[in-house]
Coordinates of C-alpha atoms and ligand atoms in Angstrom, one line a residue:
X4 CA 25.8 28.6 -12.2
X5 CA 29.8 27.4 -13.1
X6 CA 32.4 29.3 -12.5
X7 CA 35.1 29.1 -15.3
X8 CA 38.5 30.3 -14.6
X9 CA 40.7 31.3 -17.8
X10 CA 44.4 31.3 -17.0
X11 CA 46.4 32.6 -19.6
X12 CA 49.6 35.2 -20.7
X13 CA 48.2 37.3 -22.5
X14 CA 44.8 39.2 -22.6
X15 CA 43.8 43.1 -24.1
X16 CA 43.3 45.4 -23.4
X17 CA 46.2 44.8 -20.6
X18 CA 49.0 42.9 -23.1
X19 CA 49.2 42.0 -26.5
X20 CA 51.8 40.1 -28.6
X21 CA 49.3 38.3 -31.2
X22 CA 45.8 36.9 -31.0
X23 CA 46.0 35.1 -28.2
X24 CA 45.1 38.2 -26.0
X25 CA 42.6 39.2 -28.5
X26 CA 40.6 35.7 -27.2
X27 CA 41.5 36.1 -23.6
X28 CA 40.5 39.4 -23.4
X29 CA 37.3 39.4 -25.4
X30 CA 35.7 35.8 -25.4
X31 CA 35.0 35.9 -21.7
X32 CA 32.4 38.7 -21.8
X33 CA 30.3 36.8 -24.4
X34 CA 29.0 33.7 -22.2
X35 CA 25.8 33.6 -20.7
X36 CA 25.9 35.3 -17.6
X37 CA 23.0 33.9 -15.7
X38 CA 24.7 30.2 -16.2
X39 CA 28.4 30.8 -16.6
X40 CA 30.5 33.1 -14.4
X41 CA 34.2 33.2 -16.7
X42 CA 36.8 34.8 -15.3
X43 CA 40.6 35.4 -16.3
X44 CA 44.3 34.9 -14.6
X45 CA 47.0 36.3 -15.6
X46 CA 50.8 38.1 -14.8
X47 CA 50.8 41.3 -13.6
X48 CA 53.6 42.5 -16.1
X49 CA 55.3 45.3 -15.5
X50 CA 55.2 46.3 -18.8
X51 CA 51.2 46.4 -19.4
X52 CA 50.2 50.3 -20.0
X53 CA 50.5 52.6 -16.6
X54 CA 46.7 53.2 -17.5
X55 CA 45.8 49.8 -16.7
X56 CA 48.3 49.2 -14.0
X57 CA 46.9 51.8 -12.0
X58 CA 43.1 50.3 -12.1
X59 CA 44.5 47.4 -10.3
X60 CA 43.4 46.6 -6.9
X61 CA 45.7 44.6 -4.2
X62 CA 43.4 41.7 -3.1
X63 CA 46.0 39.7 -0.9
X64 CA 50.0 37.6 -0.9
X65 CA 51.4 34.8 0.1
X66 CA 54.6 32.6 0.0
X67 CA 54.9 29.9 -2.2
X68 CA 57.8 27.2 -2.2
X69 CA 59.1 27.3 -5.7
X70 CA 62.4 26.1 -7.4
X71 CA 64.1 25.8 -4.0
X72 CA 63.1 29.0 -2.4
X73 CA 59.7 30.2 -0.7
X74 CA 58.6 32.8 -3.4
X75 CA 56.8 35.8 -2.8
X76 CA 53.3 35.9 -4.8
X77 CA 50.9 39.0 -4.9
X78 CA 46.9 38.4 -5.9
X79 CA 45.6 42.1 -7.7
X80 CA 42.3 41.9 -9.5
X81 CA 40.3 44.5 -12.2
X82 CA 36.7 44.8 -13.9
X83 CA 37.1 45.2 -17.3
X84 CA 34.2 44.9 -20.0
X85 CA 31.7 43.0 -16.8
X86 CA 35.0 40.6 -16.6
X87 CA 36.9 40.1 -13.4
X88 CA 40.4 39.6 -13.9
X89 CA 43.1 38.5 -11.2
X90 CA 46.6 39.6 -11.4
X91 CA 49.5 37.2 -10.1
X92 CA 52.2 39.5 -9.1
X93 CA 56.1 38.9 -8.6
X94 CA 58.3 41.3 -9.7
X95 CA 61.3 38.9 -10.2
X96 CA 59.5 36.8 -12.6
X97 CA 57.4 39.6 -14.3
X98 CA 59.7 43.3 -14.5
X99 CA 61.1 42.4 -18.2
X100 CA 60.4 45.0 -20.9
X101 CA 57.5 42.1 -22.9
X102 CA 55.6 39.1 -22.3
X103 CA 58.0 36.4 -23.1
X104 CA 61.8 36.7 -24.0
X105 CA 64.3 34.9 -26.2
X106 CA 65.4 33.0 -23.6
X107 CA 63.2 29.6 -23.2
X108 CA 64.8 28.6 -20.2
X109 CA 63.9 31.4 -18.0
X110 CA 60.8 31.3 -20.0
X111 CA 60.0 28.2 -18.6
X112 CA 60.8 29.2 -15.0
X113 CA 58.5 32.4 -15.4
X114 CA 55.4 30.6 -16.6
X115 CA 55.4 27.0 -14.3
X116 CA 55.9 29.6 -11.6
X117 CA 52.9 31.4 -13.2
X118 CA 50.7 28.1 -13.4
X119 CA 51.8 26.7 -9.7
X120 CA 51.3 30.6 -8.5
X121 CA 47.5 30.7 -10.0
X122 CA 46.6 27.5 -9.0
X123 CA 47.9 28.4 -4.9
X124 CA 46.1 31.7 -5.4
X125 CA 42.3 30.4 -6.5
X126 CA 41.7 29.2 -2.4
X127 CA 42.3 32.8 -1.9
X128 CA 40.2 34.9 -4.3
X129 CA 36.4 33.7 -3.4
X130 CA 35.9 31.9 -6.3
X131 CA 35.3 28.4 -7.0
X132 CA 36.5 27.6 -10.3
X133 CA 34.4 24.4 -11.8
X134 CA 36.6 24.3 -15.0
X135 CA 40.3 25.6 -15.3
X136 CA 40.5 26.7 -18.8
X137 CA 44.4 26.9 -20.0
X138 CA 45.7 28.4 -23.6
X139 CA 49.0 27.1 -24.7
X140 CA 52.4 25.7 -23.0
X141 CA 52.4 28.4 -20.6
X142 CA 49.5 27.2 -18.3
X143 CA 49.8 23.8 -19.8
X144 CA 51.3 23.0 -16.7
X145 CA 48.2 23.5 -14.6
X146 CA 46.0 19.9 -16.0
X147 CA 49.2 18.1 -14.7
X148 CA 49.2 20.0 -11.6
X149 CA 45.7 19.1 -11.0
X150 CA 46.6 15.3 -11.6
X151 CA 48.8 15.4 -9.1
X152 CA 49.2 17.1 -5.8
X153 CA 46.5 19.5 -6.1
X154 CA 44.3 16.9 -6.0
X155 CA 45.3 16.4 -2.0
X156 CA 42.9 19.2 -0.9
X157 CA 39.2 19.4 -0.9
X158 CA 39.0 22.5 -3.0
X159 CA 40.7 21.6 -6.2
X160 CA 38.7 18.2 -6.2
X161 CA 36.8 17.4 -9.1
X162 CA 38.0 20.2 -11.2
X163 CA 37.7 20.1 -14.7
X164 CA 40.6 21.2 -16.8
X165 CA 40.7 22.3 -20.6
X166 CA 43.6 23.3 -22.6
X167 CA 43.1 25.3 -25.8
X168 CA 45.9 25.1 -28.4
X169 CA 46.3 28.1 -30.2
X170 CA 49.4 27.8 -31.6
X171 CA 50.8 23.8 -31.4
X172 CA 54.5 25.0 -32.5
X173 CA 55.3 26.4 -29.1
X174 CA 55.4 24.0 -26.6
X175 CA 58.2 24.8 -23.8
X176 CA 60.5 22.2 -23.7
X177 CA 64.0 22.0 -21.9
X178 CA 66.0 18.9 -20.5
X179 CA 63.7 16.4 -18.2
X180 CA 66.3 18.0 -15.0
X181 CA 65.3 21.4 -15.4
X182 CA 61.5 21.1 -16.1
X183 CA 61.4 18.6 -12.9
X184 CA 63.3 21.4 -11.0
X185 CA 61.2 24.1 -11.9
X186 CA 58.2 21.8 -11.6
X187 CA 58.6 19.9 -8.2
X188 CA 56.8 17.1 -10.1
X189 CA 58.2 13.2 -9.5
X190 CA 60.4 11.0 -11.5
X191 CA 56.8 9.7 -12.4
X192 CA 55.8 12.1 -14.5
X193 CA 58.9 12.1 -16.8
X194 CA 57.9 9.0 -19.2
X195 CA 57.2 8.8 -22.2
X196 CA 53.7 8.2 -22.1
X197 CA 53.4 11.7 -19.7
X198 CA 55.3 14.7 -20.0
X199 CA 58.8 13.5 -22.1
X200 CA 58.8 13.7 -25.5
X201 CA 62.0 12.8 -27.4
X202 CA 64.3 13.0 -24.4
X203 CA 63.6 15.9 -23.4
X204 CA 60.3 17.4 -21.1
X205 CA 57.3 19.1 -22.9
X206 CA 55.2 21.2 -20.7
X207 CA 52.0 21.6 -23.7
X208 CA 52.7 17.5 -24.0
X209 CA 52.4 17.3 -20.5
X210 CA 48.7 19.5 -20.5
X211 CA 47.4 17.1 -23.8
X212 CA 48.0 14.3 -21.5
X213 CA 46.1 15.3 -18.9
X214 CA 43.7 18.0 -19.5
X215 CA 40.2 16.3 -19.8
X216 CA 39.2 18.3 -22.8
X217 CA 41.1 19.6 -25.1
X218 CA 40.1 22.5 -27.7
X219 CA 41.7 24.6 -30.6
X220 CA 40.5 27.4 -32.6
X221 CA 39.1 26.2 -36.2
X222 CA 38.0 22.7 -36.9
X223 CA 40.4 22.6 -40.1
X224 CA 43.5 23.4 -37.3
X225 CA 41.9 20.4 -35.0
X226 CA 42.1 17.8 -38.1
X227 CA 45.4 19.4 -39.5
X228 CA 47.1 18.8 -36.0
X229 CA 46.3 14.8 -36.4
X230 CA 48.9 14.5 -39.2
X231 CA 52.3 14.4 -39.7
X232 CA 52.6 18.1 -40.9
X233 CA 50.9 20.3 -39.1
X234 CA 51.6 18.0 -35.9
X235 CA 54.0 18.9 -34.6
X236 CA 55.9 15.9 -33.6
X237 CA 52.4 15.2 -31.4
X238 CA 50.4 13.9 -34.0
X239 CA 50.5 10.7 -32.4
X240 CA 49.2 11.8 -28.8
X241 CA 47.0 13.7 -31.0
X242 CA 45.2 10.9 -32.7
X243 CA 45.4 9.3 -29.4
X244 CA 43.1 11.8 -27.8
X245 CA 40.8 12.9 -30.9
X246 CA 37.7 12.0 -28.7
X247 CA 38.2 14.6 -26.3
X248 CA 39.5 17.4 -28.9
X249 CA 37.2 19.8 -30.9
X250 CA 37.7 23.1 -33.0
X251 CA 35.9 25.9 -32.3
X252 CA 36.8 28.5 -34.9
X253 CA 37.8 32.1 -32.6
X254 CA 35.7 35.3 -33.3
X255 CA 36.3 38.9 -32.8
X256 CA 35.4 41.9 -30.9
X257 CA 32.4 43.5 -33.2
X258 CA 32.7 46.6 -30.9
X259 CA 36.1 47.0 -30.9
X260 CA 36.7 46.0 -35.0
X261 CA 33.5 48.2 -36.3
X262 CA 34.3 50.3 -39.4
X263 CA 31.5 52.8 -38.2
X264 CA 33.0 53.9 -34.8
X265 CA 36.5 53.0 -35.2
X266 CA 38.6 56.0 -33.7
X267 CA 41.2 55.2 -36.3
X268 CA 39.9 55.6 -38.5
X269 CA 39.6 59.2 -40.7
X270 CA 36.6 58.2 -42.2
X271 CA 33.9 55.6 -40.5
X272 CA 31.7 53.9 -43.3
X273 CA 29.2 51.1 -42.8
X274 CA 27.9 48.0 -45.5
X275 CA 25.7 50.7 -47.2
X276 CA 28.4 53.7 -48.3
X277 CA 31.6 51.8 -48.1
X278 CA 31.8 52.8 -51.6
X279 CA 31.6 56.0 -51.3
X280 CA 33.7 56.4 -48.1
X281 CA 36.2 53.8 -47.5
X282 CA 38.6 55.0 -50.4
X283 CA 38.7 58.4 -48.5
X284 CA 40.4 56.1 -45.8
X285 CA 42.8 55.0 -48.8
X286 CA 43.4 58.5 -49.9
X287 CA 44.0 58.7 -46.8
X288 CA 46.8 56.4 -46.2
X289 CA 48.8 57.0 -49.2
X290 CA 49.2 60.3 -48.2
X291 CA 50.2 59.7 -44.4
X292 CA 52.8 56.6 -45.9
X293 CA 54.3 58.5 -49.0
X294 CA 52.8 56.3 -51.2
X295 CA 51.9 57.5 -55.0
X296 CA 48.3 58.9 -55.2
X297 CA 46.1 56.7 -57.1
X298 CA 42.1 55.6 -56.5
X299 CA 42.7 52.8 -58.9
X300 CA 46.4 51.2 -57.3
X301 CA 45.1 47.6 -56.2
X302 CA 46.5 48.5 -52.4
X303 CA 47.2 44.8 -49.9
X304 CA 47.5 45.3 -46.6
X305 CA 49.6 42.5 -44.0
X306 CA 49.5 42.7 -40.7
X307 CA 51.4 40.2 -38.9
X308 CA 53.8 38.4 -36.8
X309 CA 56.9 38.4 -39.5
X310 CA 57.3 34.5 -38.9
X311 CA 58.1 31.6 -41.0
X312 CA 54.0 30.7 -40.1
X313 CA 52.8 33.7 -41.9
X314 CA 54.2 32.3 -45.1
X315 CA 56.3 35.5 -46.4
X316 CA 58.8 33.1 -47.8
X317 CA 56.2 33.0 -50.4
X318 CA 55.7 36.5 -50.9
X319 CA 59.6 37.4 -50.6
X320 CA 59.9 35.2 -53.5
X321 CA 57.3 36.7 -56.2
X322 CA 57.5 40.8 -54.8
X323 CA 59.1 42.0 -58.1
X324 CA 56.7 40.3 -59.9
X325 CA 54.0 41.7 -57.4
X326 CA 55.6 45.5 -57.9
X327 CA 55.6 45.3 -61.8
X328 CA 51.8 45.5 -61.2
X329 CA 49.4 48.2 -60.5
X330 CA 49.8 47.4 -56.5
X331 CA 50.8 49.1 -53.5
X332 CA 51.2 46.4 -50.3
X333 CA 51.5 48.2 -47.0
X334 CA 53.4 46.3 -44.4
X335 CA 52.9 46.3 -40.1
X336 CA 54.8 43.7 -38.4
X337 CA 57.8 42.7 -36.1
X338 CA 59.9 38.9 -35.7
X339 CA 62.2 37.5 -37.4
X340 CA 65.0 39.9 -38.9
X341 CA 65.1 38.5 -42.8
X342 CA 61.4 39.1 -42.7
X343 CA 62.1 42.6 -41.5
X344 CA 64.9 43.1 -43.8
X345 CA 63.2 42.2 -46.5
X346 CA 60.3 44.0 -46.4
X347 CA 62.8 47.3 -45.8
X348 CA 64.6 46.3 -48.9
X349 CA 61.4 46.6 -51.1
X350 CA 60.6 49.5 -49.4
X351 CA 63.6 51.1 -50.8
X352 CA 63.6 49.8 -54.2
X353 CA 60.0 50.8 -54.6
X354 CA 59.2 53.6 -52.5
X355 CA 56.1 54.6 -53.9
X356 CA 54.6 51.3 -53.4
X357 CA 55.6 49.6 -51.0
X358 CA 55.7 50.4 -46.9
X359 CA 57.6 48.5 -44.2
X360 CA 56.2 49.7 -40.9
X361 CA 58.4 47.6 -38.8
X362 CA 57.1 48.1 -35.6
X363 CA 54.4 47.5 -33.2
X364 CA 50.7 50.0 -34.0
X365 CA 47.3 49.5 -32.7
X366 CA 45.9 52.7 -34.8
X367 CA 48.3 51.7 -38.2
X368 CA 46.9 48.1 -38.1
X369 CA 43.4 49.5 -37.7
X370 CA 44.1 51.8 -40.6
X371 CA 45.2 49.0 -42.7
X372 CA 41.9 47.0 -42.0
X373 CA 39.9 50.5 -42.8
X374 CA 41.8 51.8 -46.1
X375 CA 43.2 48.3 -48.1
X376 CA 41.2 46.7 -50.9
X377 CA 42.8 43.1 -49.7
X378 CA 44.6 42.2 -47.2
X379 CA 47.1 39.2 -47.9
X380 CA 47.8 36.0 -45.2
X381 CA 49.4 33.0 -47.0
X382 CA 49.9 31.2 -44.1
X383 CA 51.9 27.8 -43.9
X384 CA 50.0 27.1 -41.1
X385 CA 47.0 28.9 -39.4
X386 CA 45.8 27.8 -36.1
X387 CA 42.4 30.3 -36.5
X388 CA 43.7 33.8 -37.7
X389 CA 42.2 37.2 -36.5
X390 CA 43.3 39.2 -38.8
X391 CA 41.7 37.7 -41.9
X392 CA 38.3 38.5 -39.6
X393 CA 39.1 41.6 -38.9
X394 CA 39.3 42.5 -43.1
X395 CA 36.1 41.0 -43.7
X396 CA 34.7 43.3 -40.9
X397 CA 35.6 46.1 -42.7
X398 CA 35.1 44.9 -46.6
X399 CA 38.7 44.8 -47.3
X400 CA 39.2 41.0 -49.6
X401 CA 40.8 38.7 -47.8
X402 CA 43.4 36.5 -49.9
X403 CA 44.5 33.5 -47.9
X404 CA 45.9 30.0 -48.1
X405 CA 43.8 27.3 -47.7
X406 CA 44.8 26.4 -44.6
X407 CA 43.2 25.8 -40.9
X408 CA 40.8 28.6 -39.9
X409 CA 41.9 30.8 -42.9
X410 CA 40.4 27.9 -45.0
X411 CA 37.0 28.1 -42.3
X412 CA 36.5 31.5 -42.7
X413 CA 36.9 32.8 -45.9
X414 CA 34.9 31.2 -48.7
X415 CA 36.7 31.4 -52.2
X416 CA 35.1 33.4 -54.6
X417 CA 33.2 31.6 -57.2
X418 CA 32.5 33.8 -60.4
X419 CA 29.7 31.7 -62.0
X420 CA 27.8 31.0 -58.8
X421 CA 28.4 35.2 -57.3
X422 CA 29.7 33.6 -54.2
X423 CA 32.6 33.5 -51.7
X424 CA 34.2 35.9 -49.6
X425 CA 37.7 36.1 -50.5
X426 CA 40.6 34.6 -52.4
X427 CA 42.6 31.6 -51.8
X428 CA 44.8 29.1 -52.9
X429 CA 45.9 25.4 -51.8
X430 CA 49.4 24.5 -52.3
X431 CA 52.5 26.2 -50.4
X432 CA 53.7 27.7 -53.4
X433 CA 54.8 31.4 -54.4
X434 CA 53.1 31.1 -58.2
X435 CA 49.8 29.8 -57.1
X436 CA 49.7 32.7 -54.3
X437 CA 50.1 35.1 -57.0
X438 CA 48.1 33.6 -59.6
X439 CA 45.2 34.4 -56.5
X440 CA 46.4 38.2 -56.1
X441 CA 46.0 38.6 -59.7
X442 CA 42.9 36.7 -60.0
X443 CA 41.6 39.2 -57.3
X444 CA 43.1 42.2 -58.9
X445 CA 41.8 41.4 -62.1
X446 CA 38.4 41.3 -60.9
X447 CA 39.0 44.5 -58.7
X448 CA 40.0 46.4 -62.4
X449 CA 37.5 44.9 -64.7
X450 CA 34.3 43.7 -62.8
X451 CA 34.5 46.4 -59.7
X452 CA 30.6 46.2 -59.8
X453 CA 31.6 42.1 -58.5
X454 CA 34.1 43.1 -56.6
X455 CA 31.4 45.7 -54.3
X456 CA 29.2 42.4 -53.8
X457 CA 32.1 40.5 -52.5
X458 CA 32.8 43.2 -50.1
X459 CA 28.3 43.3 -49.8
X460 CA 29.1 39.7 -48.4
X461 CA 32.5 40.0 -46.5
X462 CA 30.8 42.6 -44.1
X463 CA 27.6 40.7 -43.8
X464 CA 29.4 37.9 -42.7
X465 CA 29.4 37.6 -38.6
X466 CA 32.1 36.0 -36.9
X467 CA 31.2 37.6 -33.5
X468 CA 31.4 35.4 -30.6
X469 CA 27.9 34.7 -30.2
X470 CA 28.1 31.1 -32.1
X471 CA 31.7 30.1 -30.9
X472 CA 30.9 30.7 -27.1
X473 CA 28.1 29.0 -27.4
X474 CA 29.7 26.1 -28.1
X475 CA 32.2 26.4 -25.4
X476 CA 29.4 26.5 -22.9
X477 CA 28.0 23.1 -24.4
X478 CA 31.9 21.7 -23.9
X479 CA 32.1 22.8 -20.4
X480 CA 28.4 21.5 -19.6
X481 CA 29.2 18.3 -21.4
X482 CA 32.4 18.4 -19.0
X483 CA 30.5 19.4 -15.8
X484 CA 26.7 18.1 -16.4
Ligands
ADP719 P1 48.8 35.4 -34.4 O1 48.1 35.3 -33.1 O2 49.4 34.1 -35.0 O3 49.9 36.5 -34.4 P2 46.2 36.3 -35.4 O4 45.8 36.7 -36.8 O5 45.4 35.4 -34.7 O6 47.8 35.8 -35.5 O7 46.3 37.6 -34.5 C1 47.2 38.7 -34.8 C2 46.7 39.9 -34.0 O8 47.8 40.8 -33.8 C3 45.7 40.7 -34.8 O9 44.9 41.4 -33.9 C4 46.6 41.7 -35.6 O10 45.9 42.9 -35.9 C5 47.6 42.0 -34.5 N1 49.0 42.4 -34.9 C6 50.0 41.7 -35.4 N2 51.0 42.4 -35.7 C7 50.7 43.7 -35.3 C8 51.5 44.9 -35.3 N3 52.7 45.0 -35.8 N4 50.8 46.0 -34.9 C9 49.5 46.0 -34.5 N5 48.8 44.8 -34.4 C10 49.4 43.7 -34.8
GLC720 C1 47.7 31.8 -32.4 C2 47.6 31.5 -33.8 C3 46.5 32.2 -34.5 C4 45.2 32.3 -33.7 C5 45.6 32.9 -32.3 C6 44.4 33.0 -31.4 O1 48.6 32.9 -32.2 O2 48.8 31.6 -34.5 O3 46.2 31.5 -35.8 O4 44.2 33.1 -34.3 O5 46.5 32.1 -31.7 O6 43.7 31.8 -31.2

C-alpha cells in the first residue's frame, strides 16, 4: 500500500476559484484503493460554505516557529467522496473573504506558512505519506523543505515529492529578503541555480528544482513549457529537467458533470434524445437571460476566468462582427475589469444577444454547459482546461485554440473523413478564431444532420479519470518501486 498526500489550496466541494479544486477535489477518489491510499491538505478558510465547515472535526494543534513568532496551527480533518481530507487551521492567516488576495506579499506569507504548517502537522495525523504531491507555487515550497531540514528526522526520510504545474504563470515571487524571512531557509538556497530567479526569489522555481518528479496537466502544456513562450522565463530549468517531467492530461467528475442527473439543469437528456431535449434547456435559457426567442440562434457559451490567458482580447476585437450574425454568446466570468467591462458593454449594445453574467454561479455555468450549441475558449495559453470537457460531456461544440490541453482534447472536425470533436484554430489571431465560429455555424445551419454526429462523438468521448490516474499511479510507483 502508499500513502499519497495531496497538499494543495484549493479543492471542491470545500473552495473553488478555477480548476485547480476541480482536480484536488475529484482526482483523489479515482486511484486504486487496495494499492494507493491518497489523501488531501489544505487551509481551513474561513470563507469555505458553513455546510462544510461544520462537518469538520478537530483532530489536534500545536505551535510552530514561523516568521519570528511561535504560530498557533490547528489540524481538523473530513470524509468526503471515501477521501480524507486534513484541515490546517489559523485564523490570522486564513479569515479573508477568498482564497488568495491582491496582495502577493502577504500571499506569500499565508501559503509558506501553509506548506511549513502541513509538513509539521503530517507526524501528527497517523499517516505516513510515501509521496508529497504539491500543485502550484503555493505548496511549491514543500520539495525544498524536504531538501532541507525536514530531512533531520526519521519520519520525513525518504519521501518522495512531486509538483504538478497547473498554471506556470503564477509562481510567487518577492525580494530574496522577504522570501528567506518568511522561509527560515539559508543564504544557501538563494542562488541562482536554487530558488532566485532574476534577482529576486521564486517559490514554484524553488519546487522545479527540487521536487523529484515533476508533472502538468496535458502533454501539449508539458512540451509548450520547454520554449520560450509558453515558458515562462523557466524554460531553461525546464529543459534542464525534461526527464523527470510528464503531462498527464486532467479529467473530470462524470458524476458530478452528467447531463442526465444534473440538478441544474431543467431538462436532463442523455447521447440518445439530446436532440429532442437539450434545446428545451436552450428555450430554457433565453427565457431566464432576456435573450430573443429563437430554436435556430447559433447560441456560444464562455465560462471563464476573464484573464488575458482565456484569450478575450481576441474575441473583444471581432464581437460586432460576431453580433451581425445569427448568434447569441452568453457570458459567466469574473477578473480582470476591461474583460468585465467589455463584456457589459456588448451587453448593452446588444441586449437580445448577448449576456454578461459577471459574477461567480455553480448552477448558471452548469446551465451554460446544458443549453449552448458551442461553447467558445480561445485560449493564449491552456495548461489542460476543464471547461472544454465539461461541453463535450454534455454535446455542446467545443471551439478552441490549438493550444496545450485544448489542442489534446478536442479533435478538429474534419468534413471529408466525419471526424473530430470540435472546432479549432492555430494562430493567436481574432480573424482565424472567427473564421472557426463561422465554420461551425455554418455547419450547425446547413448540415445539422453533421452537426448531431459531432455532438454523437463529443458525448461518447470519456475524459473520466479512469486513464489519467492510472498513469499517476505508474509515476508514483516508478518514484517509490
Ligand atoms: P482555469 O482553472 O484556468 O480557470 P479550467 O477550464 O481548468 O480553467 O477550469 C475552470 C473551472 O472553473 C471550470 O469548472 C469552470 O466551469 C469554472 N468556472 C470559471 N468561472 C466560473 C464562474 N464565473 N462561475 C462558475 N464556474 C466558473
Ligand atoms: C489551471 C489552468 C487550467 C487547468 C487547471 C487545472 O488553472 O489554467 O488550464 O485546467 O489549472 O489543472
Amino acid at each position: 500500500m502508499k500513502n499519497v498526500l495531496f497538499v494543495a489550496s484549493e479543492a471542491v466541494p470545500f473552495i473553488k476559484t478555477g480548476g485547480l479544486a476541480d482536480v484536488v477535489g475529484s482526482l483523489p477518489a479515482n486511484f486504486d484503493k487496495r494499492y494507493f491510499d491518497v489523501r488531501v491538505m489544505m487551509p481551513k478558510y474561513n470563507c469555505m460554505y458553513q455546510k462544510y465547515k461544520d462537518m469538520l472535526e478537530y483532530v489536534t494543534n500545536f505551535y510552530m516557529p514561523y516568521n519570528g513568532q511561535n504560530v498557533y496551527v490547528g489540524i481538523f480533518k473530513t470524509q468526503w467522496d471515501g477521501v480524507t481530507y486534513y484541515f490546517i487551521d489559523n485564523e490570522y492567516y486564513f479569515s479573508g473573504e477568498s482564497a488568495y488576495t491582491t496582495d502577493t506579499k502577504w500571499d506569500l506569507e499565508r501559503f509558506i506558512f501553509f506548506s511549513r504548517a502541513a509538513l509539521s502537522a503530517m507526524p501528527l495525523i497517523n499517516f505516513r505519506p510515501d509521496i508529497i504531491h504539491c500543485h502550484d507555487w503555493q505548496t511549491a515550497m514543500i520539495p525544498v523543505y524536504i531538501h532541507d531540514s525536514f530531512q533531520a528526522g526519521d519520519f520525513f526520510r525518504g519521501i518522495k515529492t512531486v509538483l504538478t504545474i497547473h498554471n506556470l504563470k503564477f509562481q510567487g515571487t518577492w525580494d530574496v529578503e522577504t522570501i528567506q524571512q518568511f522561509s527560515g531557509l539559508s543564504d544557501y538556497y538563494f542562488a541562482p541555480d536554487k530558488l532566485e530567479a532574476y534577482k529576486d526569489a521564486n517559490v514554484l522555481k524553488g519546487g522545479l528544482v527540487y521536487a523529484d518528479a515533476i508533472t502538468t496537466v496535458s502533454s501539449t502544456y508539458a512540451e509548450e513549457i520547454k520554449t520560450e513562450f509558453y515558458g515562462e522565463k523557466l524554460d531553461g530549468l525546464l529543459r534542464a529537467r525534461e526527464h523527470d517531467l510528464r503531462g498527464i492530461v486532467n479529467g473530470i467528475d462524470y458524476g458530478t458533470y452528467n447531463p442526465e442527473t444534473d440538478p441544474f439543469l431543467e431538462h436532463k437528456y442523455n447521447a440518445k434524445n439530446f436532440r429532442k431535449e437539450k434545446i428545451k434547456n436552450k428555450r430554457a435559457l433565453q427565457k431566464q437571460l432576456g435573450l430573443y426567442r429563437s430554436d435556430n440562434a447559433f447560441m456560444i457559451g464562455i465560462v471563464s476566468r476573464l484573464t488575458g490567458q482565456k484569450g478575450l482580447d481576441l474575441v473583444s476585437y471581432v464581437m460586432d462582427e460576431l453580433c451581425n450574425d445569427d448568434i447569441q454568446l452568453v457570458v459567466l466570468g469574473t477578473g480582470e475589469e476591461q474583460y468585465e467591462n467589455m463584456f457589459r458593454h456588448y451587453d448593452w449594445k446588444y441586449n437580445d444577444k448577448v449576456r454578461a453574467n459577471i459574477y461567480y454561479s455553480e448552477e448558471l455555468s452548469h446551465k451554460i454547459y446544458g443549453s449552448c450549441d458551442a461553447f467558445l475558449m480561445p485560449s493564449l495559453f491552456e495548461p489542460c482546461g476543464l471547461s472544454q470537457l465539461m461541453s463535450l460531456r454534455y454535446g455542446t461544440v467545443p471551439i478552441v485554440r490549438e493550444t496545450g490541453g485544448l489542442k489534446d482534447t478536442v479533435e478538429p472536425y474534419n468534413e471529408f473523413e466525419g471526424r473530430g470533436t470540435g472546432f479549432s484554430f492555430t494562430n493567436y489571431n481574432a480573424h482565424e478564431m472567427l473564421g472557426a465560429i463561422h465554420y461551425a455555424h455554418n455547419v450547425y445551419v446547413n448540415h445539422r444532420r453533421e452537426w448531431n454526429k459531432i455532438i454523437d462523438r463529443d458525448m461518447a468521448a470519456d475524459f473520466s479519470w479512469a486513464v489519467s490516474a492510472r498513469q499517476y499511479q505508474d509515476m508514483y510507483d516508478w518514484l517509490r518501486p
